[in-house]
Coordinates of C-alpha atoms in Angstrom, one line a residue:
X1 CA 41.6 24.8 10.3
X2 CA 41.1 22.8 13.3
X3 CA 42.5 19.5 12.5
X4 CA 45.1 18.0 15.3
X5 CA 48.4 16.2 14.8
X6 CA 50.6 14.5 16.8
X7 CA 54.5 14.1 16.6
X8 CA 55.6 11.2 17.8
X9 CA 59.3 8.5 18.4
X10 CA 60.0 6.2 15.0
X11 CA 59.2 3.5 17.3
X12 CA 56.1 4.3 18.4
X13 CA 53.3 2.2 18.1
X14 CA 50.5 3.3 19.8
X15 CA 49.7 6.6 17.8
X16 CA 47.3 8.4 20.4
X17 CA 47.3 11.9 21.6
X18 CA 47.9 10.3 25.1
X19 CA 51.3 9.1 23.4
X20 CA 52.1 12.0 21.5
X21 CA 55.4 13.9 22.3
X22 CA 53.5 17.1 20.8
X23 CA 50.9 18.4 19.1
X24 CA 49.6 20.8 17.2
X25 CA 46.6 22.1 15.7
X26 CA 46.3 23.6 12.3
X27 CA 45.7 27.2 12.3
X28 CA 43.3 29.2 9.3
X29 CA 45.9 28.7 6.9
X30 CA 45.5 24.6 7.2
X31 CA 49.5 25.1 8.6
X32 CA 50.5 23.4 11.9
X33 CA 54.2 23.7 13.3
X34 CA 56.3 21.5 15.7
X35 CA 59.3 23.8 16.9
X36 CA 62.7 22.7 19.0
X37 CA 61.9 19.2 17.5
X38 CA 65.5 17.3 18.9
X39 CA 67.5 15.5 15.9
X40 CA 66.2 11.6 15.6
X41 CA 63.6 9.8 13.7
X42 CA 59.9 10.7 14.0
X43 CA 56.4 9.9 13.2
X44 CA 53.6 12.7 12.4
X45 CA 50.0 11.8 12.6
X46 CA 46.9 13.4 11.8
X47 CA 44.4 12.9 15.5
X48 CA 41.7 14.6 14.5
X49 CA 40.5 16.1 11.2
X50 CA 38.9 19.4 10.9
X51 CA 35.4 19.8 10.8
X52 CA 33.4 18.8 7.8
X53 CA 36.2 16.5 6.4
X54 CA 37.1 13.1 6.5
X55 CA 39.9 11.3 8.6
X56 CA 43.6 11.1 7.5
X57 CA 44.9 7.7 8.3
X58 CA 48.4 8.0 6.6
X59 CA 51.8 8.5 8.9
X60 CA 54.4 10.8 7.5
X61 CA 58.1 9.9 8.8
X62 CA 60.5 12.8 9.2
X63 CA 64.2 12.8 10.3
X64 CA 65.6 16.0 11.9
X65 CA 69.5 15.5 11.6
X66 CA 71.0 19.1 11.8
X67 CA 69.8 22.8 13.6
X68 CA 67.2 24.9 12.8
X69 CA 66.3 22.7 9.6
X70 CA 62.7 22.8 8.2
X71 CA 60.8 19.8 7.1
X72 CA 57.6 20.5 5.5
X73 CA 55.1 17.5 5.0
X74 CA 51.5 18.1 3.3
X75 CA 48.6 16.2 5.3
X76 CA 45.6 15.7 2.7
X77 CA 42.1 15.7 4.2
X78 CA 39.1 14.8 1.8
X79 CA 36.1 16.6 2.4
X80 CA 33.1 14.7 3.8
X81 CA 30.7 13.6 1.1
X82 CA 27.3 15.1 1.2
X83 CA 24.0 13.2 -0.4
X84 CA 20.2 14.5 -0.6
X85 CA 17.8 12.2 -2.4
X86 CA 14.3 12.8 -4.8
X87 CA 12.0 9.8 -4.5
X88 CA 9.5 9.2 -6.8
X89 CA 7.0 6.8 -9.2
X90 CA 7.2 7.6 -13.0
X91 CA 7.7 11.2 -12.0
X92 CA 4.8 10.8 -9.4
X93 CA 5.0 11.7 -5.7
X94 CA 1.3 9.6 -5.4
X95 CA 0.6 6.3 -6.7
X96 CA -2.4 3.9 -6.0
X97 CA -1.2 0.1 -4.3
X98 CA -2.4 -1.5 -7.9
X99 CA 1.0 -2.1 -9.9
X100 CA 4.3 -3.6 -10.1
X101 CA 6.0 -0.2 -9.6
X102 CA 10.1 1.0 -9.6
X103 CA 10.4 3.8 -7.3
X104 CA 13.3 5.9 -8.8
X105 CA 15.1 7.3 -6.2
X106 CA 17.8 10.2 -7.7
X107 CA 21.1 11.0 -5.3
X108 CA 22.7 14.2 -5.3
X109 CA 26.1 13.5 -4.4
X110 CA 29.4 16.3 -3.2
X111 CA 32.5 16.2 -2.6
X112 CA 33.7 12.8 -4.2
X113 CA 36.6 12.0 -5.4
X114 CA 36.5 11.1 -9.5
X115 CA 37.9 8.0 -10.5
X116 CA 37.0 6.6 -7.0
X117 CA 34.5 3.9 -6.9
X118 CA 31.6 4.1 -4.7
X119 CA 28.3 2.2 -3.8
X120 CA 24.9 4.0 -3.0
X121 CA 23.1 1.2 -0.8
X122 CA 19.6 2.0 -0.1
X123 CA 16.2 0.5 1.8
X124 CA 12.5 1.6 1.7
X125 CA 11.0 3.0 5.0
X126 CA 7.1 2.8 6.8
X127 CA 7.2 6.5 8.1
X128 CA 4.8 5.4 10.5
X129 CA 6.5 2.8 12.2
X130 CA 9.9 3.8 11.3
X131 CA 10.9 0.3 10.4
X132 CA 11.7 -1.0 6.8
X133 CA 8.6 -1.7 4.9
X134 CA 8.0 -5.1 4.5
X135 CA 6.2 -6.6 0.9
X136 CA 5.2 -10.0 1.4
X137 CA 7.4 -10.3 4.7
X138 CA 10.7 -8.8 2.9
X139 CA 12.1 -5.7 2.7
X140 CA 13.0 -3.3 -0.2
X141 CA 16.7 -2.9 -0.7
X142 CA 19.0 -1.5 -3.8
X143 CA 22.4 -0.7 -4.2
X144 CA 24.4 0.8 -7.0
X145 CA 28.0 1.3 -7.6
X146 CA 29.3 4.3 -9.8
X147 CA 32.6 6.0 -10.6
X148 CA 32.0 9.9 -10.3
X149 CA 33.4 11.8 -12.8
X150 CA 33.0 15.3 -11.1
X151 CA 33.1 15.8 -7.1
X152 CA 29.5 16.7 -7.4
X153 CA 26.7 15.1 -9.8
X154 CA 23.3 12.4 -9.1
X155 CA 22.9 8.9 -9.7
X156 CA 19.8 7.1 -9.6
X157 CA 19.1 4.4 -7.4
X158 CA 15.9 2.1 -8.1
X159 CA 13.8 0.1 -6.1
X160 CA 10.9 -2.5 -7.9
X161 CA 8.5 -3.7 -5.7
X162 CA 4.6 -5.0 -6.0
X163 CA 2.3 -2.6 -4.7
X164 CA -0.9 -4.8 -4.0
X165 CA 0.5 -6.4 -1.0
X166 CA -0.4 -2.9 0.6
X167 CA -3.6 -3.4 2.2
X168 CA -3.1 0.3 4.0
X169 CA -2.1 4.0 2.9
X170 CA 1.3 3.9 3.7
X171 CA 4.4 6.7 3.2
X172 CA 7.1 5.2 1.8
X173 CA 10.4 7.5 2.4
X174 CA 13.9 6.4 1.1
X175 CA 17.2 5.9 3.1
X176 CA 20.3 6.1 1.7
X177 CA 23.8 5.2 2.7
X178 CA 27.1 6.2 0.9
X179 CA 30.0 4.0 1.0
X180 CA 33.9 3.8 -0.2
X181 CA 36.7 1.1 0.2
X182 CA 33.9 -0.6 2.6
X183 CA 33.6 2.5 4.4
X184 CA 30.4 4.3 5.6
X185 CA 30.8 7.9 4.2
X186 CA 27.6 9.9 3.9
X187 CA 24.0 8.8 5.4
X188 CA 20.5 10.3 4.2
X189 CA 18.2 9.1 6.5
X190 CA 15.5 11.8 7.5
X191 CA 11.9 10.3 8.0
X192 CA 10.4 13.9 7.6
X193 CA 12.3 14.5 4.9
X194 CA 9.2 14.9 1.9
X195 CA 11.5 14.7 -0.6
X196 CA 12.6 11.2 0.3
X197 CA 9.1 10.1 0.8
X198 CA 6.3 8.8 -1.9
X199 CA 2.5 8.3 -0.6
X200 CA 0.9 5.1 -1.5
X201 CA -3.1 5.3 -1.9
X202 CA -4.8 2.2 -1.3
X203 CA -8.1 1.4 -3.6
X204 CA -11.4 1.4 -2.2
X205 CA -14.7 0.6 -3.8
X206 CA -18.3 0.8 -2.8
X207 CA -22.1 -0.5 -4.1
X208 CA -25.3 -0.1 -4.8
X209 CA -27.6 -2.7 -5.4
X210 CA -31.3 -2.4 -7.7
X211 CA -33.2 -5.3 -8.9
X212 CA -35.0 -4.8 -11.7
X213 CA -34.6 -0.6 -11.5
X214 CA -35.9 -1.2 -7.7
X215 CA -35.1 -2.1 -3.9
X216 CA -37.7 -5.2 -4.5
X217 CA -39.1 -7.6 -6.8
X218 CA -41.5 -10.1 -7.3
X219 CA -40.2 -13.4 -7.1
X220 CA -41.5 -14.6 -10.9
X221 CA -39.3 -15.3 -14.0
X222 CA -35.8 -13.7 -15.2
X223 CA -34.9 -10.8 -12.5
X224 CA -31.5 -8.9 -12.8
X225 CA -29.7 -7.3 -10.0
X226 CA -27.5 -4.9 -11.0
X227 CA -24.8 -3.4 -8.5
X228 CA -23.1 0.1 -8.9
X229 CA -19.5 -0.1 -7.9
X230 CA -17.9 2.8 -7.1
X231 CA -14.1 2.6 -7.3
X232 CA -10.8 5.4 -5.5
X233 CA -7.4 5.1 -6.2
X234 CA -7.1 2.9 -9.4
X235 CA -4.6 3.6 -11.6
X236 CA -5.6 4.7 -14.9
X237 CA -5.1 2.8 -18.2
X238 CA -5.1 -0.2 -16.4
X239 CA -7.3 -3.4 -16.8
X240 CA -9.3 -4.7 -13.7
X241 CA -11.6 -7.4 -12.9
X242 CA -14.5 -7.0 -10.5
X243 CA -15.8 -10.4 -9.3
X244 CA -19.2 -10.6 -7.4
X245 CA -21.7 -13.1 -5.7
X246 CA -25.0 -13.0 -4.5
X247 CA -25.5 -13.7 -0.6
X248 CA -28.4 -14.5 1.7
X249 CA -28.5 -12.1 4.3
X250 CA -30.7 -14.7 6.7
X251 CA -27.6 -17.9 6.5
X252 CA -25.0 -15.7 5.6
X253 CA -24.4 -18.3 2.6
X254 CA -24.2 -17.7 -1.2
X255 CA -27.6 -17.1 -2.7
X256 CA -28.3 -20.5 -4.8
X257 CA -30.7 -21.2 -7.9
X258 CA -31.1 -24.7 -8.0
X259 CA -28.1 -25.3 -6.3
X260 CA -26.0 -22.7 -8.2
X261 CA -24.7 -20.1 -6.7
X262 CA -25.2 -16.7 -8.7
X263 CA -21.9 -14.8 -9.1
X264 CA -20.8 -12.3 -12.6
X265 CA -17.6 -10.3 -13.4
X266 CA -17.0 -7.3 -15.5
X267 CA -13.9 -6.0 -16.9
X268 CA -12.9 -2.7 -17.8
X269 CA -10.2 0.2 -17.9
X270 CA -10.7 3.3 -16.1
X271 CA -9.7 6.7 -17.2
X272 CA -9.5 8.1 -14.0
X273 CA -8.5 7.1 -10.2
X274 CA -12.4 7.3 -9.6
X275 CA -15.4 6.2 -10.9
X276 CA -18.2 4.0 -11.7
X277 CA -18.7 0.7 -13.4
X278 CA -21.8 -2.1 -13.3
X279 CA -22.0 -5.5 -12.4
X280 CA -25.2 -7.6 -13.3
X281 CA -26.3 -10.6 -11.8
X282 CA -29.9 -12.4 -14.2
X283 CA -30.9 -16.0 -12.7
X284 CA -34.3 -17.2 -12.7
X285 CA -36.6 -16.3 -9.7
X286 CA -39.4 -18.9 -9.9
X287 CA -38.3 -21.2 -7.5
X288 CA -38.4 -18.4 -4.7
X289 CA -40.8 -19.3 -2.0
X290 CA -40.1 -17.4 1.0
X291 CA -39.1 -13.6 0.9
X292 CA -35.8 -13.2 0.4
X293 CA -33.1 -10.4 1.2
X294 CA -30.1 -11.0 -1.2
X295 CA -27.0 -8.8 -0.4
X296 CA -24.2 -8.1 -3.1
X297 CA -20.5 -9.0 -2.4
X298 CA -17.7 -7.0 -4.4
X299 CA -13.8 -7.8 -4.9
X300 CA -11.9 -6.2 -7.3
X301 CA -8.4 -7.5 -9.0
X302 CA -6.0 -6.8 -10.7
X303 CA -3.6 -9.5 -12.5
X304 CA -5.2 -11.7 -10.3
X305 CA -4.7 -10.7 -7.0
X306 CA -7.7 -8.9 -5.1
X307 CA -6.8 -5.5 -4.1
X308 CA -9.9 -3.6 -2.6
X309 CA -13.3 -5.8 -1.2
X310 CA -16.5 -4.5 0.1
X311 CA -18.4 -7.4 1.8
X312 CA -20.9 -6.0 4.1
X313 CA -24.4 -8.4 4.8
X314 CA -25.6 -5.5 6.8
X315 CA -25.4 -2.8 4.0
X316 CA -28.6 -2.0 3.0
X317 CA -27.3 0.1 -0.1
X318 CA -26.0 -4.1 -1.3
X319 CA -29.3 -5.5 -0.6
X320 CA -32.2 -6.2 -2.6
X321 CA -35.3 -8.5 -1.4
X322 CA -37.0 -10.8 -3.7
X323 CA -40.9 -11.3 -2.9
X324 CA -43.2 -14.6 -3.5
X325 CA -46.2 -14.1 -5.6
X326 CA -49.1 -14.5 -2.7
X327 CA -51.3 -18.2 -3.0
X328 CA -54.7 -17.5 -4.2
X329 CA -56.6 -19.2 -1.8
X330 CA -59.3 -18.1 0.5
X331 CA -59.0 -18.1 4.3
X332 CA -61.4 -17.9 7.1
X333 CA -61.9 -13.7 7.1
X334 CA -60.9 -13.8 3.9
X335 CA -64.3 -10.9 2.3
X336 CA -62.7 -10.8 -1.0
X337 CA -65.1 -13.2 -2.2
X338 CA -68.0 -13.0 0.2
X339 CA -70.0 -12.7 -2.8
X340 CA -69.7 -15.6 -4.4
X341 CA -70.2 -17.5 -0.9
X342 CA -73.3 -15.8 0.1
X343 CA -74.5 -16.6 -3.6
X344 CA -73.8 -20.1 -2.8
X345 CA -75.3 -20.3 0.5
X346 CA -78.7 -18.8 -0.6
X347 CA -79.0 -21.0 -3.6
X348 CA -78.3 -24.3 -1.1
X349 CA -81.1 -22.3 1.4
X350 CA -83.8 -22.5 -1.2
X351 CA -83.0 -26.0 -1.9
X352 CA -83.8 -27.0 1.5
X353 CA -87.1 -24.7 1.3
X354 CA -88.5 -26.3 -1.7
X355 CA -87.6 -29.9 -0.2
X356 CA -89.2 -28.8 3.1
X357 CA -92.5 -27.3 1.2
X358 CA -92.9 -30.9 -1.1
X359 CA -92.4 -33.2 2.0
X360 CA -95.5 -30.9 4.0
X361 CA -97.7 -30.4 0.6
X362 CA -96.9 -34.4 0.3
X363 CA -98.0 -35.4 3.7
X364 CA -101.0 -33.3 3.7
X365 CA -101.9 -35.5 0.5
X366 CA -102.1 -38.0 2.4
X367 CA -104.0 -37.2 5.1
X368 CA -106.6 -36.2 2.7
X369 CA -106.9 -39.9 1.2

């Protein structure tokens, strides 16, 4: 129902309702009807098709040579294809921005024709900017081509694409396009849609920094530091590296013992998005003169490529100070060993006594002779 034809002269070229010697417009049936059609050649055209179905581009070329004669010509309208999509990771609607990852996107399809070929061509979304996402400056496409063997069934399309070069949570939601013989048929393209869309989690770590169990130690043989890192949104099963250095919060520089700066790694596999792993830094303290606050700088990797950092010289849960031993040796005010001075003095006093007492008991000597 609803689609329009036009009846028009065997010479006709321009096929338009504005050039139409009649029309007519099928009725609930699907039947339309041109009546007191005069005898000649003539051209029927579909104008419009009826809703929910696809244009009819073919002409149909009918002669009327004697009265009252009935010419009946069948129009064919294919429906209009319909497509909804499910995105997701490995059967995940959440993955963390760690992996080399193929989101799997699966298209329900309707109303195809089987035997037809067709090609699914689709492109990865940023929800929040509405723009194609971009991974290292490129976007995400796929395509696929398929042969239906049913009007209705799903195909999946798949889209690979390396995760760490998201530096930001990010919803990643899925457009696709239907096409045939060239043509644009269908479009799912719906940036609310949450079935299209799969959430990626960025990793995050933080630390906590203790030198030898404490905030502070003295500056005096082997010391170890030992940083906390505290990690979000890894994947699990997966090997990572953390990689840290020792800084000096006063320059802003690496930490250096004799010249070297002090950096460690660890490796390990999580079994869970969060958690907990330790870092040590041991170097020899000795050489410390001046009180020193050290601050701990984290990145953590994965094949190679840093995906979360926490570098913060004004964290104080990253910073541990290292403290000189004090120089023993005394200082004007200095009491602590007023003792031994005063000892000293009195022992010098009675010197000059008994030197004082000779030279008198000597002189009166001789003043006696």
């Amino acid at each position: 129902e609803g689609a329009l034809f036009g009846l028009f002269k065997a010479d006709e070229t321009e096929l338009t309702e504005e050039n139409a010697i009649l029309t007519a417009e099928s009725g609930e049936d699907g039947v339309f009807i041109f009546e007191n059609v005069p005898y000649g050649k003539w051209l029927v055209k579909e104008l419009k098709s009826a809703e929910g179905f696809l244009p009819n581009d073919e002409t149909y070329p009918a002669v009327v040579d004697e009265n009252a004669e009935v010419i009946e010509i069948e129009a064919v309208n294919d429906r209009i294809p319909e497509i909804g999509t499910q995105a997701s990771v490995e059967g995940k609607k959440e993955i963390s921005a760690t992996e080399v990852f193929t989101l799997e996107d699966t298209v329900s399809y309707m109303h195809l024709i089987p035997g037809k070929e067709y090609v699914l061509k689709g492109v990865l979304m940023d929800k929040a900017t509405g723009e194609p996402m971009l991974i290292d400056g490129e976007e995400i496409r796929s395509e696929a081509a398929f042969i239906p063997e049913e009007p209705s069934g799903e195909i999946v399309v798949p889209f690979t694409f390396d995760s760490k070069f998201i530096k930001e949570e990010t919803d990643i939601v899925v457009f696709e396009n239907l096409y045939c013989d060239g043509k644009e048929l269908a479009v799912h393209a719906d940036i609310e849609d949450e079935n299209q869309t799969v959430k990626v989690k960025v990793p995050e770590i933080g630390t906590k920094a203790y030198v030898n169990g404490g905030k502070e130690a003295a500056a005096k043989g082997e010391i170890t530091i030992e940083d906390t890192v505290s990690y979000q949104n890894l994947t699990p099963g997966k090997e990572y590296v953390i990689r840290g250095i020792l800084m000096n919060k006063a320059t802003g520089n690496p930490f250096t013992v004799d010249e070297q700066e002090v950096t460690a790694k660890t490796i390990f596999t999580p079994e869970t998005a969060e958690g907990e792993t330790t870092v040590s830094f041991t170097f020899h303290a000795d050489g410390i003169t001046e009180k020193t606050d050290i601050v701990v700088f984290e990145g953590i990797y994965r094949e190679g490529t840093e995906i979360a950092v926490h570098a913060d010289i004004n964290d104080d849960g990253q910073t541990v100070k290292i403290i000189p031993p004090v120089p023993n040796i005394p200082q004007t005010g200095d009491n602590s060993n007023l003792g031994f001075w005063l000892g000293l003095g009195a022992i010098a006093l009675g010197g000059v006594i008994s030197t004082a007492v000779i030279l008198i008991k000597k002189k009166k000597d001789d003043e006696n002779e």
